[in-house]
GROMACS .gro file of C-alpha atoms in nm:
model
  276
    1GLU     CA    1  -9.272  -5.870 -11.044
    2GLU     CA    2  -9.074  -6.073 -10.810
    3ARG     CA    3  -8.764  -5.811 -10.793
    4ALA     CA    4  -9.035  -5.571 -10.708
    5LYS     CA    5  -9.205  -5.732 -10.451
    6VAL     CA    6  -8.838  -5.844 -10.253
    7LEU     CA    7  -8.718  -5.519 -10.251
    8ASP     CA    8  -9.080  -5.393 -10.160
    9SER     CA    9  -9.085  -5.618  -9.847
   10LEU     CA   10  -8.699  -5.523  -9.745
   11GLY     CA   11  -8.860  -5.185  -9.659
   12ALA     CA   12  -8.798  -5.047  -9.300
   13GLU     CA   13  -9.138  -4.962  -9.269
   14LYS     CA   14  -9.226  -5.295  -9.332
   15GLU     CA   15  -9.300  -5.569  -9.008
   16GLU     CA   16  -9.017  -5.778  -8.945
   17THR     CA   17  -9.152  -6.091  -9.027
   18ILE     CA   18  -9.248  -5.953  -9.406
   19ARG     CA   19  -8.904  -5.831  -9.373
   20LEU     CA   20  -8.741  -6.153  -9.274
   21GLN     CA   21  -8.897  -6.399  -9.537
   22ALA     CA   22  -8.782  -6.101  -9.798
   23LEU     CA   23  -8.422  -6.172  -9.682
   24ALA     CA   24  -8.488  -6.558  -9.667
   25ARG     CA   25  -8.595  -6.535 -10.043
   26LEU     CA   26  -8.271  -6.359 -10.158
   27ARG     CA   27  -8.101  -6.638  -9.953
   28THR     CA   28  -8.205  -6.933 -10.104
   29LEU     CA   29  -8.120  -6.723 -10.440
   30ALA     CA   30  -7.794  -6.612 -10.338
   31ALA     CA   31  -7.732  -6.983 -10.176
   32SER     CA   32  -7.783  -7.158 -10.540
   33GLY     CA   33  -7.454  -7.007 -10.721
   34ARG     CA   34  -7.612  -6.844 -11.006
   35HIS     CA   35  -7.777  -6.542 -10.892
   36ARG     CA   36  -7.460  -6.453 -10.644
   37GLU     CA   37  -7.307  -6.160 -10.912
   38ALA     CA   38  -7.654  -6.045 -11.069
   39LEU     CA   39  -7.774  -5.986 -10.693
   40TRP     CA   40  -7.490  -5.766 -10.621
   41ALA     CA   41  -7.468  -5.601 -10.947
   42ASP     CA   42  -7.833  -5.491 -10.873
   43GLU     CA   43  -7.793  -5.140 -10.716
   44ASP     CA   44  -8.128  -5.148 -10.583
   45LEU     CA   45  -8.103  -5.467 -10.450
   46ARG     CA   46  -7.759  -5.420 -10.302
   47SER     CA   47  -7.863  -5.127 -10.121
   48ALA     CA   48  -8.139  -5.257  -9.978
   49LEU     CA   49  -7.963  -5.566  -9.830
   50LEU     CA   50  -7.704  -5.315  -9.707
   51ALA     CA   51  -7.961  -5.099  -9.536
   52CYS     CA   52  -8.103  -5.401  -9.368
   53ALA     CA   53  -7.741  -5.515  -9.230
   54ALA     CA   54  -7.682  -5.171  -9.103
   55PRO     CA   55  -7.676  -5.052  -8.742
   56THR     CA   56  -7.919  -4.786  -8.821
   57VAL     CA   57  -8.175  -4.654  -9.084
   58GLN     CA   58  -8.350  -4.333  -9.195
   59SER     CA   59  -8.664  -4.299  -9.173
   60GLU     CA   60  -8.906  -4.116  -9.409
   61MET     CA   61  -8.872  -3.884  -9.095
   62ALA     CA   62  -8.546  -3.834  -9.088
   63ALA     CA   63  -8.516  -4.007  -8.733
   64LYS     CA   64  -8.267  -4.271  -8.705
   65ARG     CA   65  -8.392  -4.613  -8.517
   66GLN     CA   66  -8.223  -4.888  -8.468
   67GLU     CA   67  -8.265  -5.210  -8.708
   68PRO     CA   68  -8.401  -5.550  -8.553
   69GLN     CA   69  -8.126  -5.772  -8.442
   70ALA     CA   70  -8.305  -6.056  -8.610
   71VAL     CA   71  -8.324  -5.865  -8.969
   72ARG     CA   72  -7.921  -5.767  -8.903
   73VAL     CA   73  -7.825  -6.117  -8.859
   74VAL     CA   74  -7.974  -6.277  -9.179
   75ALA     CA   75  -7.927  -5.987  -9.434
   76LEU     CA   76  -7.554  -6.066  -9.310
   77GLY     CA   77  -7.612  -6.412  -9.372
   78VAL     CA   78  -7.757  -6.336  -9.716
   79LEU     CA   79  -7.440  -6.079  -9.810
   80LEU     CA   80  -7.224  -6.394  -9.678
   81HIS     CA   81  -7.344  -6.611  -9.949
   82VAL     CA   82  -7.359  -6.343 -10.205
   83LEU     CA   83  -6.962  -6.247 -10.128
   84ALA     CA   84  -6.909  -6.623 -10.247
   85THR     CA   85  -6.742  -6.516 -10.537
   86SER     CA   86  -6.397  -6.360 -10.553
   87THR     CA   87  -6.616  -6.116 -10.832
   88ASN     CA   88  -6.805  -5.987 -10.553
   89GLN     CA   89  -6.543  -5.997 -10.296
   90VAL     CA   90  -6.388  -5.788 -10.512
   91ALA     CA   91  -6.621  -5.555 -10.552
   92LEU     CA   92  -6.681  -5.529 -10.205
   93LEU     CA   93  -6.318  -5.429 -10.113
   94LYS     CA   94  -6.402  -5.102 -10.343
   95ASP     CA   95  -6.733  -5.065 -10.205
   96ALA     CA   96  -6.607  -4.748  -9.938
   97GLU     CA   97  -6.947  -4.715  -9.818
   98ALA     CA   98  -7.045  -5.098  -9.838
   99ARG     CA   99  -6.696  -5.218  -9.693
  100ALA     CA  100  -6.737  -4.946  -9.363
  101LEU     CA  101  -7.047  -5.091  -9.330
  102VAL     CA  102  -6.928  -5.438  -9.275
  103LEU     CA  103  -6.673  -5.317  -9.058
  104ARG     CA  104  -6.909  -5.109  -8.814
  105CYS     CA  105  -7.089  -5.454  -8.778
  106LEU     CA  106  -6.758  -5.635  -8.631
  107GLN     CA  107  -6.785  -5.390  -8.361
  108LYS     CA  108  -6.848  -5.604  -7.996
  109LYS     CA  109  -7.132  -5.342  -7.923
  110GLN     CA  110  -7.318  -5.453  -8.199
  111GLY     CA  111  -7.389  -5.759  -8.041
  112GLU     CA  112  -7.262  -6.129  -8.056
  113ASP     CA  113  -7.473  -6.250  -8.298
  114VAL     CA  114  -7.414  -5.947  -8.557
  115SER     CA  115  -7.047  -5.956  -8.469
  116ASN     CA  116  -7.020  -6.344  -8.536
  117ARG     CA  117  -7.185  -6.297  -8.849
  118ALA     CA  118  -6.968  -5.973  -8.946
  119ALA     CA  119  -6.669  -6.200  -8.908
  120LEU     CA  120  -6.785  -6.446  -9.163
  121VAL     CA  121  -6.816  -6.189  -9.420
  122PHE     CA  122  -6.553  -6.033  -9.331
  123VAL     CA  123  -6.331  -6.358  -9.412
  124GLY     CA  124  -6.397  -6.281  -9.805
  125LEU     CA  125  -6.298  -5.902  -9.791
  126LEU     CA  126  -5.979  -6.010  -9.589
  127ILE     CA  127  -5.901  -6.261  -9.862
  128VAL     CA  128  -5.874  -6.021 -10.144
  129ALA     CA  129  -5.723  -5.727  -9.893
  130THR     CA  130  -5.392  -5.959  -9.847
  131ARG     CA  131  -5.367  -5.977 -10.256
  132MET     CA  132  -5.035  -5.745 -10.349
  133GLU     CA  133  -5.236  -5.487 -10.524
  134SER     CA  134  -5.477  -5.454 -10.255
  135VAL     CA  135  -5.302  -5.424  -9.952
  136ARG     CA  136  -5.172  -5.085  -9.962
  137LYS     CA  137  -5.517  -4.976 -10.034
  138ALA     CA  138  -5.691  -5.147  -9.728
  139ASP     CA  139  -5.513  -5.031  -9.386
  140ASP     CA  140  -5.901  -4.998  -9.273
  141VAL     CA  141  -5.965  -5.342  -9.296
  142TYR     CA  142  -5.630  -5.445  -9.114
  143LYS     CA  143  -5.753  -5.152  -8.841
  144ALA     CA  144  -6.061  -5.390  -8.816
  145PHE     CA  145  -5.939  -5.708  -8.801
  146GLY     CA  146  -5.710  -5.575  -8.505
  147GLN     CA  147  -5.996  -5.483  -8.328
  148ALA     CA  148  -6.216  -5.763  -8.400
  149ALA     CA  149  -5.950  -6.014  -8.310
  150ALA     CA  150  -5.840  -5.829  -7.989
  151PRO     CA  151  -5.830  -5.996  -7.654
  152GLY     CA  152  -6.190  -5.935  -7.541
  153GLU     CA  153  -6.396  -5.976  -7.842
  154PRO     CA  154  -6.647  -6.314  -7.913
  155GLU     CA  155  -6.410  -6.625  -7.884
  156GLU     CA  156  -6.588  -6.775  -8.232
  157SER     CA  157  -6.490  -6.454  -8.372
  158ARG     CA  158  -6.141  -6.389  -8.303
  159ALA     CA  159  -6.064  -6.796  -8.389
  160SER     CA  160  -6.233  -6.724  -8.741
  161LEU     CA  161  -6.034  -6.424  -8.818
  162PHE     CA  162  -5.704  -6.605  -8.741
  163GLY     CA  163  -5.831  -6.896  -8.946
  164ALA     CA  164  -5.917  -6.666  -9.247
  165LEU     CA  165  -5.594  -6.479  -9.211
  166TRP     CA  166  -5.460  -6.842  -9.198
  167SER     CA  167  -5.612  -6.952  -9.551
  168ALA     CA  168  -5.567  -6.645  -9.725
  169LEU     CA  169  -5.203  -6.646  -9.664
  170PRO     CA  170  -5.051  -6.923  -9.865
  171SER     CA  171  -5.222  -6.774 -10.210
  172ALA     CA  172  -4.933  -6.664 -10.412
  173SER     CA  173  -5.107  -6.327 -10.457
  174ALA     CA  174  -5.067  -6.257 -10.096
  175ASP     CA  175  -4.811  -6.002  -9.966
  176LEU     CA  176  -4.631  -6.177  -9.709
  177ARG     CA  177  -4.392  -5.903  -9.645
  178ALA     CA  178  -4.644  -5.598  -9.641
  179LEU     CA  179  -4.896  -5.790  -9.381
  180TRP     CA  180  -4.617  -5.917  -9.156
  181ALA     CA  181  -4.511  -5.548  -9.126
  182ASN     CA  182  -4.861  -5.431  -9.050
  183PRO     CA  183  -4.902  -5.340  -8.652
  184HIS     CA  184  -5.287  -5.415  -8.674
  185ILE     CA  185  -5.186  -5.750  -8.750
  186ARG     CA  186  -4.902  -5.858  -8.564
  187GLU     CA  187  -5.042  -5.674  -8.219
  188VAL     CA  188  -5.304  -5.927  -8.224
  189LEU     CA  189  -5.141  -6.226  -8.408
  190LEU     CA  190  -4.818  -6.225  -8.168
  191PRO     CA  191  -5.028  -6.277  -7.820
  192ALA     CA  192  -5.257  -6.439  -7.960
  193ALA     CA  193  -5.048  -6.720  -8.068
  194GLY     CA  194  -4.896  -6.751  -7.711
  195PRO     CA  195  -4.874  -6.939  -7.408
  196GLU     CA  196  -5.123  -6.686  -7.205
  197GLU     CA  197  -5.407  -6.692  -7.483
  198GLU     CA  198  -5.681  -6.849  -7.286
  199ALA     CA  199  -5.933  -6.956  -7.583
  200LEU     CA  200  -5.738  -7.275  -7.733
  201GLU     CA  201  -5.902  -7.251  -8.035
  202VAL     CA  202  -5.814  -6.879  -8.110
  203ARG     CA  203  -5.433  -6.997  -8.048
  204ALA     CA  204  -5.460  -7.293  -8.266
  205GLN     CA  205  -5.562  -7.023  -8.532
  206ALA     CA  206  -5.307  -6.786  -8.469
  207LEU     CA  207  -5.007  -7.030  -8.462
  208ALA     CA  208  -5.135  -7.178  -8.773
  209ALA     CA  209  -5.110  -6.861  -8.932
  210LEU     CA  210  -4.777  -6.785  -8.781
  211TRP     CA  211  -4.729  -7.121  -8.999
  212ALA     CA  212  -4.835  -6.955  -9.300
  213PHE     CA  213  -4.640  -6.663  -9.270
  214ALA     CA  214  -4.347  -6.846  -9.284
  215GLY     CA  215  -4.394  -6.894  -9.636
  216ASP     CA  216  -4.185  -7.091  -9.896
  217THR     CA  217  -3.859  -6.851  -9.927
  218ASP     CA  218  -3.575  -6.781  -9.686
  219ALA     CA  219  -3.639  -6.432  -9.674
  220SER     CA  220  -4.010  -6.478  -9.538
  221LYS     CA  221  -3.892  -6.752  -9.274
  222ALA     CA  222  -3.624  -6.543  -9.161
  223ARG     CA  223  -3.885  -6.261  -9.108
  224VAL     CA  224  -4.103  -6.466  -8.869
  225TRP     CA  225  -3.807  -6.642  -8.689
  226ALA     CA  226  -3.659  -6.300  -8.605
  227ALA     CA  227  -3.937  -6.223  -8.345
  228GLU     CA  228  -3.883  -6.345  -8.017
  229GLU     CA  229  -4.255  -6.359  -7.935
  230VAL     CA  230  -4.278  -6.616  -8.246
  231ARG     CA  231  -3.972  -6.820  -8.106
  232ALA     CA  232  -4.171  -6.830  -7.761
  233ALA     CA  233  -4.513  -6.911  -7.896
  234LEU     CA  234  -4.369  -7.205  -8.146
  235ILE     CA  235  -4.131  -7.368  -7.856
  236ALA     CA  236  -4.435  -7.313  -7.616
  237GLY     CA  237  -4.676  -7.459  -7.825
  238ALA     CA  238  -4.499  -7.781  -7.943
  239ASP     CA  239  -4.431  -7.890  -7.544
  240LEU     CA  240  -4.607  -8.260  -7.485
  241THR     CA  241  -4.897  -8.114  -7.279
  242GLU     CA  242  -5.080  -7.868  -7.529
  243ARG     CA  243  -5.350  -7.939  -7.662
  244VAL     CA  244  -5.316  -8.160  -8.070
  245ASP     CA  245  -5.419  -7.864  -8.254
  246VAL     CA  246  -5.196  -7.626  -8.073
  247ARG     CA  247  -4.890  -7.874  -8.087
  248PHE     CA  248  -4.952  -7.983  -8.480
  249ASN     CA  249  -4.935  -7.646  -8.574
  250SER     CA  250  -4.672  -7.520  -8.366
  251ILE     CA  251  -4.460  -7.802  -8.496
  252GLY     CA  252  -4.557  -7.754  -8.845
  253ALA     CA  253  -4.449  -7.420  -8.800
  254LEU     CA  254  -4.087  -7.499  -8.664
  255ALA     CA  255  -4.082  -7.760  -8.939
  256SER     CA  256  -4.150  -7.491  -9.215
  257LEU     CA  257  -3.874  -7.267  -9.050
  258ALA     CA  258  -3.621  -7.532  -9.072
  259ALA     CA  259  -3.650  -7.587  -9.431
  260GLY     CA  260  -3.498  -7.295  -9.467
  261ASP     CA  261  -3.103  -7.335  -9.519
  262ASP     CA  262  -3.011  -7.020  -9.297
  263LEU     CA  263  -3.247  -7.088  -9.014
  264ARG     CA  264  -3.215  -7.457  -8.958
  265LYS     CA  265  -2.855  -7.448  -8.760
  266ALA     CA  266  -3.043  -7.162  -8.539
  267LEU     CA  267  -3.340  -7.377  -8.479
  268TRP     CA  268  -3.094  -7.662  -8.354
  269GLU     CA  269  -2.948  -7.443  -8.171
  270GLU     CA  270  -3.198  -7.303  -7.970
  271ASP     CA  271  -3.115  -7.273  -7.600
  272ARG     CA  272  -3.471  -7.376  -7.531
  273GLY     CA  273  -3.432  -7.726  -7.670
  274ASN     CA  274  -3.563  -7.915  -7.971
  275VAL     CA  275  -3.890  -7.969  -7.756
  276ALA     CA  276  -4.010  -8.113  -8.099
   0.00000   0.00000   0.00000
């Protein structure tokens, strides 16, 4: 039976090439879409996959050893395909062990290839965690977000994380008020949107997230505009000398804020001028 063969080939005692071949087979199944939920629901396969992605594994002699980086990266790639369904994303959010593993893989010390791939997996987790029924139960997710999106972390991962936040916020189920109040998010988002951020892709994605935070209500727009760092970031980003995507997202955010009746006059009277 193919399932039994794959499970056997994923064992920590097997040669790396055999394990990679088994993971490649799982990736093919997960990429097709039809098998994703069945793969995650299979407890043995799920445990074996998570073990391959883990920083360390427990051998039969109870000694810990480091998993090969290639095995971990491919395992996270399989996990990325498996989590392409909302059902599996919710299941991951509720699975404390699996969630903790993904959060550990985000750490820079795990290696750039691993942390970059884990950041993509984290996107699905973050999207679910922004929902109103989840946001107050997922502080560890936001803490991990703040750590992985901080200056000094890989630029590609930071940009992916801010882009994921941008994608998640417009959902009708996103709790914008609770998310804006979360210190783990704001402490990295606001500096990343400012002119001091040297990574322009990171800055553009952070500005897009601010645009999304403005939301559709006067209350959400007022919360965003009340932050001095936001006003400074948006006005600086709208300058003619800025890169196109930085300027586009800044002007988009300002236009969204100006759509609020209570803020239109404040925006017009902003002493730094109507740079857009």
